[in-house]
Coordinates of C-alpha atoms and ligand atoms in Angstrom, one line a residue:
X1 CA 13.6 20.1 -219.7
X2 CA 16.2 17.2 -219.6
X3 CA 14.7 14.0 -220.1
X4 CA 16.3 11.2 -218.0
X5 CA 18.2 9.6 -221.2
X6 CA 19.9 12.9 -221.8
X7 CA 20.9 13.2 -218.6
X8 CA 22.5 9.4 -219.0
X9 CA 24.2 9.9 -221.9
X10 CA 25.8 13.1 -220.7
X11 CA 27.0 11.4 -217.6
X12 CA 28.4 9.0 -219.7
X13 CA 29.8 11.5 -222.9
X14 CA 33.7 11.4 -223.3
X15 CA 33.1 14.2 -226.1
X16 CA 30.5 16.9 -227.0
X17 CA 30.2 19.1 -229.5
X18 CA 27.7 21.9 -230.4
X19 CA 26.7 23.7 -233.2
X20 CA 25.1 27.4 -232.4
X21 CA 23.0 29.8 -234.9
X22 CA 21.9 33.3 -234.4
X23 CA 19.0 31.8 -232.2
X24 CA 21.2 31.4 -229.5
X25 CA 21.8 34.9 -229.6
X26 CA 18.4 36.2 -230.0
X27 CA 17.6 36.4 -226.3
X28 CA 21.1 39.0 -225.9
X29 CA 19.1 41.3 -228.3
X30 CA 20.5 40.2 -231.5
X31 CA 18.1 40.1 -234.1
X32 CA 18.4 37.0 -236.3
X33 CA 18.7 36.0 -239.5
X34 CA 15.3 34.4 -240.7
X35 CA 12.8 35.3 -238.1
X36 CA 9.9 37.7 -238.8
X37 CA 11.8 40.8 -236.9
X38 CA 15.0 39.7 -239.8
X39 CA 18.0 41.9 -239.5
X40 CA 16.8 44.1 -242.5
X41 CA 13.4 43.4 -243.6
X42 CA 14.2 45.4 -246.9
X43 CA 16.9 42.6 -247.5
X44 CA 17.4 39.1 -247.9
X45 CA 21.0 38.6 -245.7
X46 CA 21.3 36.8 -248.8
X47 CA 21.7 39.9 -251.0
X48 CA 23.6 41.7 -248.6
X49 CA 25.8 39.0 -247.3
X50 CA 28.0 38.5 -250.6
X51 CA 30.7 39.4 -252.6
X52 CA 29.2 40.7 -255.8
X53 CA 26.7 42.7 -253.3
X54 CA 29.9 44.1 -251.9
X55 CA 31.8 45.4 -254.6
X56 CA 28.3 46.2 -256.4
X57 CA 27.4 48.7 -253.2
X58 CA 30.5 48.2 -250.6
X59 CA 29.1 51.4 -248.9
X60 CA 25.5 49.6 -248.4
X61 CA 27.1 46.6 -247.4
X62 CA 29.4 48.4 -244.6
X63 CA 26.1 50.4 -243.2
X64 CA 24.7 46.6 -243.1
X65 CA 27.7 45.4 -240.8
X66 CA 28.1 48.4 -238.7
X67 CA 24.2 48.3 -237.7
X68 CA 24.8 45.3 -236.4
X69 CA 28.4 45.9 -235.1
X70 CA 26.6 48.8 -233.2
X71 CA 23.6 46.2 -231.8
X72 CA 26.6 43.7 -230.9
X73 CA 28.7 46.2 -229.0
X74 CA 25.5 47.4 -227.2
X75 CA 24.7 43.4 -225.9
X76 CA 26.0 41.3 -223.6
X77 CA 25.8 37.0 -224.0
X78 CA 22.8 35.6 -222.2
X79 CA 22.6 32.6 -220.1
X80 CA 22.7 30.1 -223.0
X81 CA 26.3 31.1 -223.5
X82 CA 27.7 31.0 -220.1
X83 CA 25.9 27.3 -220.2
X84 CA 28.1 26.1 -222.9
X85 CA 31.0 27.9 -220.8
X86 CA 30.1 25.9 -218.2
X87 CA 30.1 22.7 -220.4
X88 CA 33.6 23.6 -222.1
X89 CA 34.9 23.2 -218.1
X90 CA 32.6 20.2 -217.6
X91 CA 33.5 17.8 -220.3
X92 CA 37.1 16.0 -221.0
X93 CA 36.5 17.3 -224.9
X94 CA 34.3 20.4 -225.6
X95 CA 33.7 21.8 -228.9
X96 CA 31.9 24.6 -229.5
X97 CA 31.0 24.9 -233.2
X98 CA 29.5 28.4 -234.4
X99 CA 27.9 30.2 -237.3
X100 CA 27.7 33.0 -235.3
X101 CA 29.8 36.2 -236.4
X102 CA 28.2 38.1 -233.0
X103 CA 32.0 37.4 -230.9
X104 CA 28.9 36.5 -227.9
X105 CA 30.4 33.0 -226.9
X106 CA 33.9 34.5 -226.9
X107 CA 32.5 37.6 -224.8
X108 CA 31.3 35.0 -222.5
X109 CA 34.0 33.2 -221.8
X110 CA 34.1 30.5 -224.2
X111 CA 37.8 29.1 -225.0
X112 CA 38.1 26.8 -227.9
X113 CA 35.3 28.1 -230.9
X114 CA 35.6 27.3 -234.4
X115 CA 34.0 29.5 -236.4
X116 CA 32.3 28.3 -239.4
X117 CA 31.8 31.7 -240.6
X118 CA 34.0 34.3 -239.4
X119 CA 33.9 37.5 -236.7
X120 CA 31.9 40.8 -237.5
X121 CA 34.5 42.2 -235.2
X122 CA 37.3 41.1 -237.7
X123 CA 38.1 43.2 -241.0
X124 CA 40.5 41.8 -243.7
X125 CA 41.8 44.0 -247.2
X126 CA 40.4 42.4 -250.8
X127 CA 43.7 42.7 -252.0
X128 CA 46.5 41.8 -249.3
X129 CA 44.2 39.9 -246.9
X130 CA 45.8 41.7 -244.3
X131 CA 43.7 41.8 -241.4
X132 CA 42.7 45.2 -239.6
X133 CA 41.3 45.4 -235.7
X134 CA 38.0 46.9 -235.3
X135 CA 36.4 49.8 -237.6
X136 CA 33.9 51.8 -237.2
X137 CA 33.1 53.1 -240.6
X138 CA 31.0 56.0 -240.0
X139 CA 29.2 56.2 -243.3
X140 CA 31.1 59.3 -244.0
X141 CA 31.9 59.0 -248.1
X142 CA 35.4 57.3 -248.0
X143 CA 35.1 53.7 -247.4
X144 CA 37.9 52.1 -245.1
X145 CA 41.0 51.4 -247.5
X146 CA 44.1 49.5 -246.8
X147 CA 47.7 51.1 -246.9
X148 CA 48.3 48.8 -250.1
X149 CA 45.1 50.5 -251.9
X150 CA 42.8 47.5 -251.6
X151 CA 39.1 47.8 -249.9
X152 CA 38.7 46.5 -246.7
X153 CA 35.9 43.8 -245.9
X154 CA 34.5 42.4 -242.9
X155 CA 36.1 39.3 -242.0
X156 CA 33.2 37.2 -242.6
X157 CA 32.0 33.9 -244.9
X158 CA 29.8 35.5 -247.2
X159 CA 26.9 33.3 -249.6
X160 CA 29.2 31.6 -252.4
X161 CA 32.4 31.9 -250.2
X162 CA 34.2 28.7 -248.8
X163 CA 34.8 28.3 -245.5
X164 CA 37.8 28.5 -243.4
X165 CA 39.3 24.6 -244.4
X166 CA 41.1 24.2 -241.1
X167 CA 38.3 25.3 -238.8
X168 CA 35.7 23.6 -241.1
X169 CA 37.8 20.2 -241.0
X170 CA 38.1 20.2 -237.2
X171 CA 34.5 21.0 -237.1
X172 CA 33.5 18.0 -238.7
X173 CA 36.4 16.0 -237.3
X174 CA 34.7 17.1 -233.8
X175 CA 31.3 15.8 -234.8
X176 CA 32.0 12.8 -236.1
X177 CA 34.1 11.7 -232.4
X178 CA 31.2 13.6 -230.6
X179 CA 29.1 11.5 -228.3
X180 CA 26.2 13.7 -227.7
X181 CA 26.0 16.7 -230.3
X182 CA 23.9 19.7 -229.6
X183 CA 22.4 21.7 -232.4
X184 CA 21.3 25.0 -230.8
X185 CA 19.3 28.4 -232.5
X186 CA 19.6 27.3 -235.7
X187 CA 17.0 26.5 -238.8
X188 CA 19.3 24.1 -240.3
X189 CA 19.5 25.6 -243.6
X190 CA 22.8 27.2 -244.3
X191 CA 25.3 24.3 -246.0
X192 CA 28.0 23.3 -245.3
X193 CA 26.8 23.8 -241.5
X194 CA 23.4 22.6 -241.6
X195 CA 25.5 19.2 -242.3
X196 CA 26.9 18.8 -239.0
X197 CA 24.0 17.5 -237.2
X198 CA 23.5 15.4 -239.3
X199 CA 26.8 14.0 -240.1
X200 CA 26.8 13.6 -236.1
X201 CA 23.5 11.3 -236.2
X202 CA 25.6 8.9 -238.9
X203 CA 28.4 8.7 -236.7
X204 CA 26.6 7.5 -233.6
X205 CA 26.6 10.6 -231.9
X206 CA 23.5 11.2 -229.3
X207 CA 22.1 14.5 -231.5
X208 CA 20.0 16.9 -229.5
X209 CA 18.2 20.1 -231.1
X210 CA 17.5 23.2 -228.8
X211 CA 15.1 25.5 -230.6
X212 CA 12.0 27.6 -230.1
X213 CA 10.2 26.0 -233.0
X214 CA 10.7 22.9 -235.1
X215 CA 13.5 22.5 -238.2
X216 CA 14.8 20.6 -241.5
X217 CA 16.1 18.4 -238.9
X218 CA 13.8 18.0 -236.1
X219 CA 12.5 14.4 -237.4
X220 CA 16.2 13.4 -238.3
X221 CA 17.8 13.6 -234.8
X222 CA 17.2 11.6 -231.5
X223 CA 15.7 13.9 -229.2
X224 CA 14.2 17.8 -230.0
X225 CA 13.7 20.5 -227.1
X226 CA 11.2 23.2 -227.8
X227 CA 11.9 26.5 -226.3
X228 CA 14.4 28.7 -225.4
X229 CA 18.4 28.0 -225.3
X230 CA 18.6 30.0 -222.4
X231 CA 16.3 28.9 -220.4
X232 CA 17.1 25.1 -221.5
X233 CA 20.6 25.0 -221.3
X234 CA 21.1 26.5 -217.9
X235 CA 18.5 23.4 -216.8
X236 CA 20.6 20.8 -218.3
X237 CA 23.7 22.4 -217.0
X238 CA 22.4 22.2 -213.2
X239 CA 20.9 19.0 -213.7
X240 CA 24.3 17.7 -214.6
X241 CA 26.3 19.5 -212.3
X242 CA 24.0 18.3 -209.7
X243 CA 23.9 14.6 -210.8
Ligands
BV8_301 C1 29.6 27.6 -249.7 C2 28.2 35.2 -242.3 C3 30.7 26.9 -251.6 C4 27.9 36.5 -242.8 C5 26.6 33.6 -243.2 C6 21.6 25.2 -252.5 C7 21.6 24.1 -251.6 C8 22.6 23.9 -250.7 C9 23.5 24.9 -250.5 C10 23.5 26.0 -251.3 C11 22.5 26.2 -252.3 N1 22.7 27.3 -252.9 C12 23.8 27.9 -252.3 C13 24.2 27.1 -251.4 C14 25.4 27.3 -250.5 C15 25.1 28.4 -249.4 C16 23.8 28.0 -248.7 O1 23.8 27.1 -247.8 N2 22.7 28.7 -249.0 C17 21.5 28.4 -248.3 C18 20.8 29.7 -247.9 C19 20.6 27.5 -249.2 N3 26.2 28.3 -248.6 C20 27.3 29.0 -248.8 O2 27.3 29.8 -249.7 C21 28.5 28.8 -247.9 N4 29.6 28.6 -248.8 O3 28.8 26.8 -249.8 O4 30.7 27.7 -250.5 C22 32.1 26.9 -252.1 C23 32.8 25.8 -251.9 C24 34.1 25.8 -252.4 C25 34.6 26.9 -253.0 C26 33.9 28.1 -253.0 C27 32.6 28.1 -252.6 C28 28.7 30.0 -247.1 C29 27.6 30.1 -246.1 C30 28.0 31.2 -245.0 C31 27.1 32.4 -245.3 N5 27.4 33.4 -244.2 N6 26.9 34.4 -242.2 C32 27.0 37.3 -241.9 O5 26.6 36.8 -240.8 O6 26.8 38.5 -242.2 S1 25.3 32.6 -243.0 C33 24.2 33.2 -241.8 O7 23.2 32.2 -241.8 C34 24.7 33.3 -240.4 O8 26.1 32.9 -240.3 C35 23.8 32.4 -239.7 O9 24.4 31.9 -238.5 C36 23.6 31.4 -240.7 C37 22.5 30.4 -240.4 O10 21.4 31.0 -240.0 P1 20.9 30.6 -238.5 O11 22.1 30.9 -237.6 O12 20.3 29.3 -238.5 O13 19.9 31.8 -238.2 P2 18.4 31.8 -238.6 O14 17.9 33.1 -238.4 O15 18.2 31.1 -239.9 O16 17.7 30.8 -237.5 C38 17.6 31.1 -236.2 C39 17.0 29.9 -235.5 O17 17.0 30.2 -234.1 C40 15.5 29.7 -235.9 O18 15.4 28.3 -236.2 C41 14.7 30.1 -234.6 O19 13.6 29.3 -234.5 C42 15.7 29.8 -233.6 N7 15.6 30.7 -232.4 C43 15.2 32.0 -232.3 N8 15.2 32.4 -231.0 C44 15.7 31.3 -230.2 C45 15.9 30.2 -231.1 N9 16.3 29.0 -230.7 C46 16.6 28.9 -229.4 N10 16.4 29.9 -228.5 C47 15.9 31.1 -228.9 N11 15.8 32.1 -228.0
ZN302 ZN1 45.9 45.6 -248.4

């Protein structure tokens, strides 16, 4: 499942970068965001994954984040992420981009990750920004409050929230020197991310799409591997360890 010009262009890549969505961690047991098992059916992550939803219901919200907290803790990364960890070793320049908030590359061994938007594991106050380790909210009544009085939030990028500028700038900074860019378990539909493949394409980058159906983007890029991350990326991996 590595077609001879991939192969070539790897061999011959100075810099790669990758973008991941939750599809790279559905194999771990993470449910995704957009596929028919969704992470709430009753939900759109939409509705659930925004500010006014937060202050509107922040006790809904929190059950939302600590049923998937208790799926994350309960997982372990699968063999599409120990790939990339293999890559980050492989390449001169390695840059893992997620939009993942599952902490699964990190878990795995993964060094350098910008991520787009955030880390369920983080928690931050609405009012000093402070940021607080781990919680584990246990839907008794009171919600998790800062010493200053302000609620505390998960340390995400909700809908309608910007991005962290720093790690979004390096991002596209990355993609734009990229070589070959991978775009990996994602539909391609969440902005600003969904604009990094393609940003990559412009720039001359070799863009590669690892997914177990086609997306917005399959037609765009140069080359589109059907099936799953981690039973793709291991081959490539081997095949260009072994070249
Ligand atoms: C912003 C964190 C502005 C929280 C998330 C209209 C047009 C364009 C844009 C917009 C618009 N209306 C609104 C917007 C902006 C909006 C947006 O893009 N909306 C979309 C829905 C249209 N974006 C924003 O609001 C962003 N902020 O624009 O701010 C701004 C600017 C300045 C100042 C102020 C404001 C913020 C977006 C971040 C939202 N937060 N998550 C949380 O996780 O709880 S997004 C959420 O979706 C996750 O991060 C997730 O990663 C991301 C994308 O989803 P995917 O990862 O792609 O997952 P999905 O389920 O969709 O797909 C999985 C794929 O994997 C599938 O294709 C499947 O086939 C594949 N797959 C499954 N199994 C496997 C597999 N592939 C390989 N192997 C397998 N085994
Ligand atoms: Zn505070």
């Amino acid at each position: 499942m590595c077609s001879e010009r991939l192969l070539s262009k790897l061999k011959k890549a100075k810099t790669v970068a990758v973008l991941t969505g939750a599809g790279i961690s559905a194999e771990s047991g993470v449910p995704t965001f957009r596929g028919e098992e969704g992470l709430w059916q009753k939900f759109r992550p939409e509705e659930l994954a925004n500010f006014e939803a937060f202050i509107r219901n922040p006790k809904l919200v929190w059950e939302w984040y600590n049923y998937r907290k208790q799926i994350i803790n309960q997982v372990e990364p699968n063999p599409a992420h120990y790939a990339l960890v293999k890559m980050e070793a492989h390449f001169q320049n390695f840059h893992l981009i997620t939009q993942n908030v599952d902490n699964l590359h990190r878990k795995a061994g993964s060094q350098q990750i910008y991520e787009l938007h955030g880390n369920i594991m983080r928690n931050r106050c609405v009012d000093c920004n402070k940021y607080i380790d781990d919680i584990y909210f246990t839907n008794s009544e009171e919600l998790p409050v800062c010493d200053c009085g302000g609620l505390i939030r998960p340390d995400v990028v909700w809908f309608g929230e910007s991005l962290p500028q720093q790690v979004l700038m390096n991002s596209f900074f990355a993609t734009k020197n990229s070589d070959v860019f991978f775009s990996i378990g994602t539909s391609a539909v969440v902005q600003p991310a969904a604009s990094l493949p393609l940003e990559a394409k412009q720039s001359g980058a070799y863009v590669v799409e690892i997914n177990t159906e086609p997306t917005v983007i399959t037609n765009l890029i140069d080359e589109s591997l059907l099936g799953k991350a981690g039973e793709i990326l291991p081959q490539i991996v081997s095949k260009l360890l072994d070249s």
